[in-house]
PDB file of C-alpha atoms in Angstrom:
ATOM      1  CA  GLN A   1      -8.231 -11.224  -5.069  1.00  0.00           C
ATOM      2  CA  LEU A   2      -6.151  -8.058  -5.069  1.00  0.00           C
ATOM      3  CA  VAL A   3      -4.588  -6.726  -8.267  1.00  0.00           C
ATOM      4  CA  GLU A   4      -2.058  -3.904  -8.206  1.00  0.00           C
ATOM      5  CA  SER A   5      -1.041  -1.617 -11.026  1.00  0.00           C
ATOM      6  CA  GLY A   6       0.752   1.677 -11.550  1.00  0.00           C
ATOM      7  CA  GLY A   7       4.329   0.762 -10.835  1.00  0.00           C
ATOM      8  CA  GLY A   8       7.176   1.766 -13.083  1.00  0.00           C
ATOM      9  CA  SER A   9      10.404   3.694 -13.322  1.00  0.00           C
ATOM     10  CA  VAL A  10      10.594   7.314 -12.243  1.00  0.00           C
ATOM     11  CA  GLN A  11      13.264   9.903 -11.605  1.00  0.00           C
ATOM     12  CA  VAL A  12      14.223  11.071  -8.138  1.00  0.00           C
ATOM     13  CA  GLY A  13      11.689  13.612  -6.950  1.00  0.00           C
ATOM     14  CA  GLY A  14       8.992  12.271  -9.232  1.00  0.00           C
ATOM     15  CA  SER A  15       5.572  10.810  -8.461  1.00  0.00           C
ATOM     16  CA  LEU A  16       3.634   7.621  -9.051  1.00  0.00           C
ATOM     17  CA  ARG A  17       0.180   6.453  -8.080  1.00  0.00           C
ATOM     18  CA  LEU A  18      -0.367   2.793  -7.346  1.00  0.00           C
ATOM     19  CA  SER A  19      -3.812   1.238  -7.593  1.00  0.00           C
ATOM     20  CA  CYS A  20      -5.205  -1.969  -6.128  1.00  0.00           C
ATOM     21  CA  VAL A  21      -8.530  -3.346  -7.241  1.00  0.00           C
ATOM     22  CA  ALA A  22     -10.254  -5.831  -4.949  1.00  0.00           C
ATOM     23  CA  SER A  23     -12.464  -8.510  -6.459  1.00  0.00           C
ATOM     24  CA  VAL A  24     -14.659  -8.675  -3.384  1.00  0.00           C
ATOM     25  CA  ASP A  25     -16.148  -5.999  -1.175  1.00  0.00           C
ATOM     26  CA  THR A  26     -13.224  -5.330   1.162  1.00  0.00           C
ATOM     27  CA  ILE A  27     -12.392  -1.711   0.477  1.00  0.00           C
ATOM     28  CA  GLY A  28     -13.726   0.494   3.253  1.00  0.00           C
ATOM     29  CA  ARG A  29     -14.773  -2.479   5.385  1.00  0.00           C
ATOM     30  CA  TYR A  30     -11.481  -3.898   6.626  1.00  0.00           C
ATOM     31  CA  CYS A  31      -7.876  -2.919   7.088  1.00  0.00           C
ATOM     32  CA  MET A  32      -6.160  -2.235   3.794  1.00  0.00           C
ATOM     33  CA  GLY A  33      -2.491  -1.564   3.430  1.00  0.00           C
ATOM     34  CA  TRP A  34       0.501  -1.109   1.204  1.00  0.00           C
ATOM     35  CA  PHE A  35       3.745  -2.926   1.846  1.00  0.00           C
ATOM     36  CA  ARG A  36       7.068  -3.020   0.058  1.00  0.00           C
ATOM     37  CA  GLN A  37       9.953  -5.420  -0.180  1.00  0.00           C
ATOM     38  CA  ILE A  38      13.433  -5.407  -1.635  1.00  0.00           C
ATOM     39  CA  PRO A  39      15.425  -8.588  -2.286  1.00  0.00           C
ATOM     40  CA  ASP A  40      16.811 -10.256   0.831  1.00  0.00           C
ATOM     41  CA  LYS A  41      14.873  -7.901   3.106  1.00  0.00           C
ATOM     42  CA  GLU A  42      11.686  -8.431   5.062  1.00  0.00           C
ATOM     43  CA  ARG A  43       8.490  -6.965   3.758  1.00  0.00           C
ATOM     44  CA  GLU A  44       7.734  -3.659   5.485  1.00  0.00           C
ATOM     45  CA  GLY A  45       4.496  -1.832   6.044  1.00  0.00           C
ATOM     46  CA  VAL A  46       4.249   1.494   4.262  1.00  0.00           C
ATOM     47  CA  ALA A  47       0.698   2.740   4.773  1.00  0.00           C
ATOM     48  CA  GLY A  48      -2.569   1.475   6.200  1.00  0.00           C
ATOM     49  CA  ILE A  49      -6.139   2.714   6.133  1.00  0.00           C
ATOM     50  CA  GLU A  50      -8.981   1.839   8.465  1.00  0.00           C
ATOM     51  CA  SER A  51     -12.660   1.425   7.691  1.00  0.00           C
ATOM     52  CA  ASP A  52     -13.341   4.951   8.975  1.00  0.00           C
ATOM     53  CA  GLY A  53     -10.630   6.403   6.741  1.00  0.00           C
ATOM     54  CA  SER A  54      -7.980   6.865   9.431  1.00  0.00           C
ATOM     55  CA  THR A  55      -4.488   6.355   8.074  1.00  0.00           C
ATOM     56  CA  SER A  56      -1.107   5.190   9.321  1.00  0.00           C
ATOM     57  CA  TYR A  57       2.290   5.598   7.696  1.00  0.00           C
ATOM     58  CA  ALA A  58       5.796   4.345   8.139  1.00  0.00           C
ATOM     59  CA  ASP A  59       8.082   7.142   9.302  1.00  0.00           C
ATOM     60  CA  SER A  60      10.116   6.854   6.108  1.00  0.00           C
ATOM     61  CA  VAL A  61       7.170   7.902   3.921  1.00  0.00           C
ATOM     62  CA  LYS A  62       5.253  10.351   6.123  1.00  0.00           C
ATOM     63  CA  GLY A  63       4.529  13.578   4.301  1.00  0.00           C
ATOM     64  CA  ARG A  64       5.330  12.035   0.912  1.00  0.00           C
ATOM     65  CA  PHE A  65       2.896   9.141   0.482  1.00  0.00           C
ATOM     66  CA  THR A  66      -0.890   9.197   0.773  1.00  0.00           C
ATOM     67  CA  ILE A  67      -3.145   6.161   1.026  1.00  0.00           C
ATOM     68  CA  SER A  68      -6.777   6.470  -0.001  1.00  0.00           C
ATOM     69  CA  VAL A  69      -9.763   4.443  -1.152  1.00  0.00           C
ATOM     70  CA  ASP A  70     -12.565   4.738  -3.656  1.00  0.00           C
ATOM     71  CA  LYS A  71     -15.336   2.566  -2.286  1.00  0.00           C
ATOM     72  CA  ALA A  72     -17.449   2.874  -5.423  1.00  0.00           C
ATOM     73  CA  LYS A  73     -14.603   1.428  -7.478  1.00  0.00           C
ATOM     74  CA  ASN A  74     -13.486  -1.005  -4.763  1.00  0.00           C
ATOM     75  CA  THR A  75     -10.000   0.405  -5.257  1.00  0.00           C
ATOM     76  CA  LEU A  76      -7.133   1.278  -2.948  1.00  0.00           C
ATOM     77  CA  TYR A  77      -4.546   3.883  -3.949  1.00  0.00           C
ATOM     78  CA  LEU A  78      -1.086   4.932  -2.892  1.00  0.00           C
ATOM     79  CA  GLN A  79       0.000   8.341  -4.114  1.00  0.00           C
ATOM     80  CA  MET A  80       3.782   8.579  -3.883  1.00  0.00           C
ATOM     81  CA  ASN A  81       5.452  11.982  -4.211  1.00  0.00           C
ATOM     82  CA  SER A  82       9.028  13.186  -3.813  1.00  0.00           C
ATOM     83  CA  LEU A  83      10.277   9.707  -4.548  1.00  0.00           C
ATOM     84  CA  LYS A  84      13.753   8.703  -3.441  1.00  0.00           C
ATOM     85  CA  PRO A  85      16.050   5.899  -4.587  1.00  0.00           C
ATOM     86  CA  GLU A  86      15.405   4.122  -1.280  1.00  0.00           C
ATOM     87  CA  ASP A  87      11.730   3.852  -2.241  1.00  0.00           C
ATOM     88  CA  THR A  88      12.729   1.362  -4.926  1.00  0.00           C
ATOM     89  CA  ALA A  89      10.965  -1.914  -4.114  1.00  0.00           C
ATOM     90  CA  MET A  90       8.199  -4.297  -5.038  1.00  0.00           C
ATOM     91  CA  TYR A  91       4.987  -2.835  -3.664  1.00  0.00           C
ATOM     92  CA  PHE A  92       2.154  -5.047  -2.473  1.00  0.00           C
ATOM     93  CA  CYS A  93      -1.445  -4.320  -1.681  1.00  0.00           C
ATOM     94  CA  ALA A  94      -2.847  -6.243   1.284  1.00  0.00           C
ATOM     95  CA  ALA A  95      -6.026  -6.727   3.266  1.00  0.00           C
ATOM     96  CA  ASP A  96      -6.775  -8.013   6.742  1.00  0.00           C
ATOM     97  CA  VAL A  97     -10.374  -9.182   6.793  1.00  0.00           C
ATOM     98  CA  THR A  98     -10.262  -9.923  10.523  1.00  0.00           C
ATOM     99  CA  ARG A  99     -10.133  -6.271  11.628  1.00  0.00           C
ATOM    100  CA  ALA A 100     -11.098  -2.780  10.612  1.00  0.00           C
ATOM    101  CA  TYR A 101      -8.904  -0.755  12.980  1.00  0.00           C
ATOM    102  CA  LEU A 102      -5.288  -0.551  14.129  1.00  0.00           C
ATOM    103  CA  CYS A 103      -4.315  -1.055  10.519  1.00  0.00           C
ATOM    104  CA  GLY A 104      -0.874   0.388  11.181  1.00  0.00           C
ATOM    105  CA  SER A 105      -0.081  -2.778  13.078  1.00  0.00           C
ATOM    106  CA  TRP A 106       1.567  -4.468  10.155  1.00  0.00           C
ATOM    107  CA  SER A 107       1.324  -8.106  11.210  1.00  0.00           C
ATOM    108  CA  GLY A 108      -1.813 -10.069  10.447  1.00  0.00           C
ATOM    109  CA  TYR A 109      -2.555  -8.995   6.898  1.00  0.00           C
ATOM    110  CA  ASN A 110      -3.848 -12.155   5.288  1.00  0.00           C
ATOM    111  CA  TYR A 111      -4.624 -11.343   1.653  1.00  0.00           C
ATOM    112  CA  TRP A 112      -1.984 -10.141  -0.784  1.00  0.00           C
ATOM    113  CA  GLY A 113      -1.693  -8.943  -4.327  1.00  0.00           C
ATOM    114  CA  GLN A 114       1.013 -10.081  -6.711  1.00  0.00           C
ATOM    115  CA  GLY A 115       3.025  -6.867  -6.415  1.00  0.00           C
ATOM    116  CA  THR A 116       4.083  -4.046  -8.701  1.00  0.00           C
ATOM    117  CA  GLN A 117       7.662  -2.866  -9.098  1.00  0.00           C
ATOM    118  CA  VAL A 118       8.664   0.726  -8.390  1.00  0.00           C
ATOM    119  CA  THR A 119      12.126   1.877  -9.425  1.00  0.00           C
ATOM    120  CA  VAL A 120      13.453   5.341  -8.562  1.00  0.00           C
ATOM    121  CA  SER A 121      16.730   6.493 -10.087  1.00  0.00           C
TER     122      SER A 121
END
């Protein structure tokens, strides 16, 4: 089970940090990622992190978002800075327990959280 938190409303240029707590020992062992979705659009990959800590980002968020993990807390984070209105979306935490690398390949994630809304205005 994956449970996200940290969403909310923020002004343009502001920051938010999303958290995702995993109920089982997945953090740091498998691919973990953040995705986002707006109504009537496909879900898109935002950031992924591999078991060795290597990260991947969508071009639209490079230099602004940072994905990280705290293995001791079994928690995944997404630090979002310099937020733009186009970052407004429902953000989902995800895991792919079939692989630990190439986590920037967005297909194949097989466990999902319930989502947390981020609104930038």
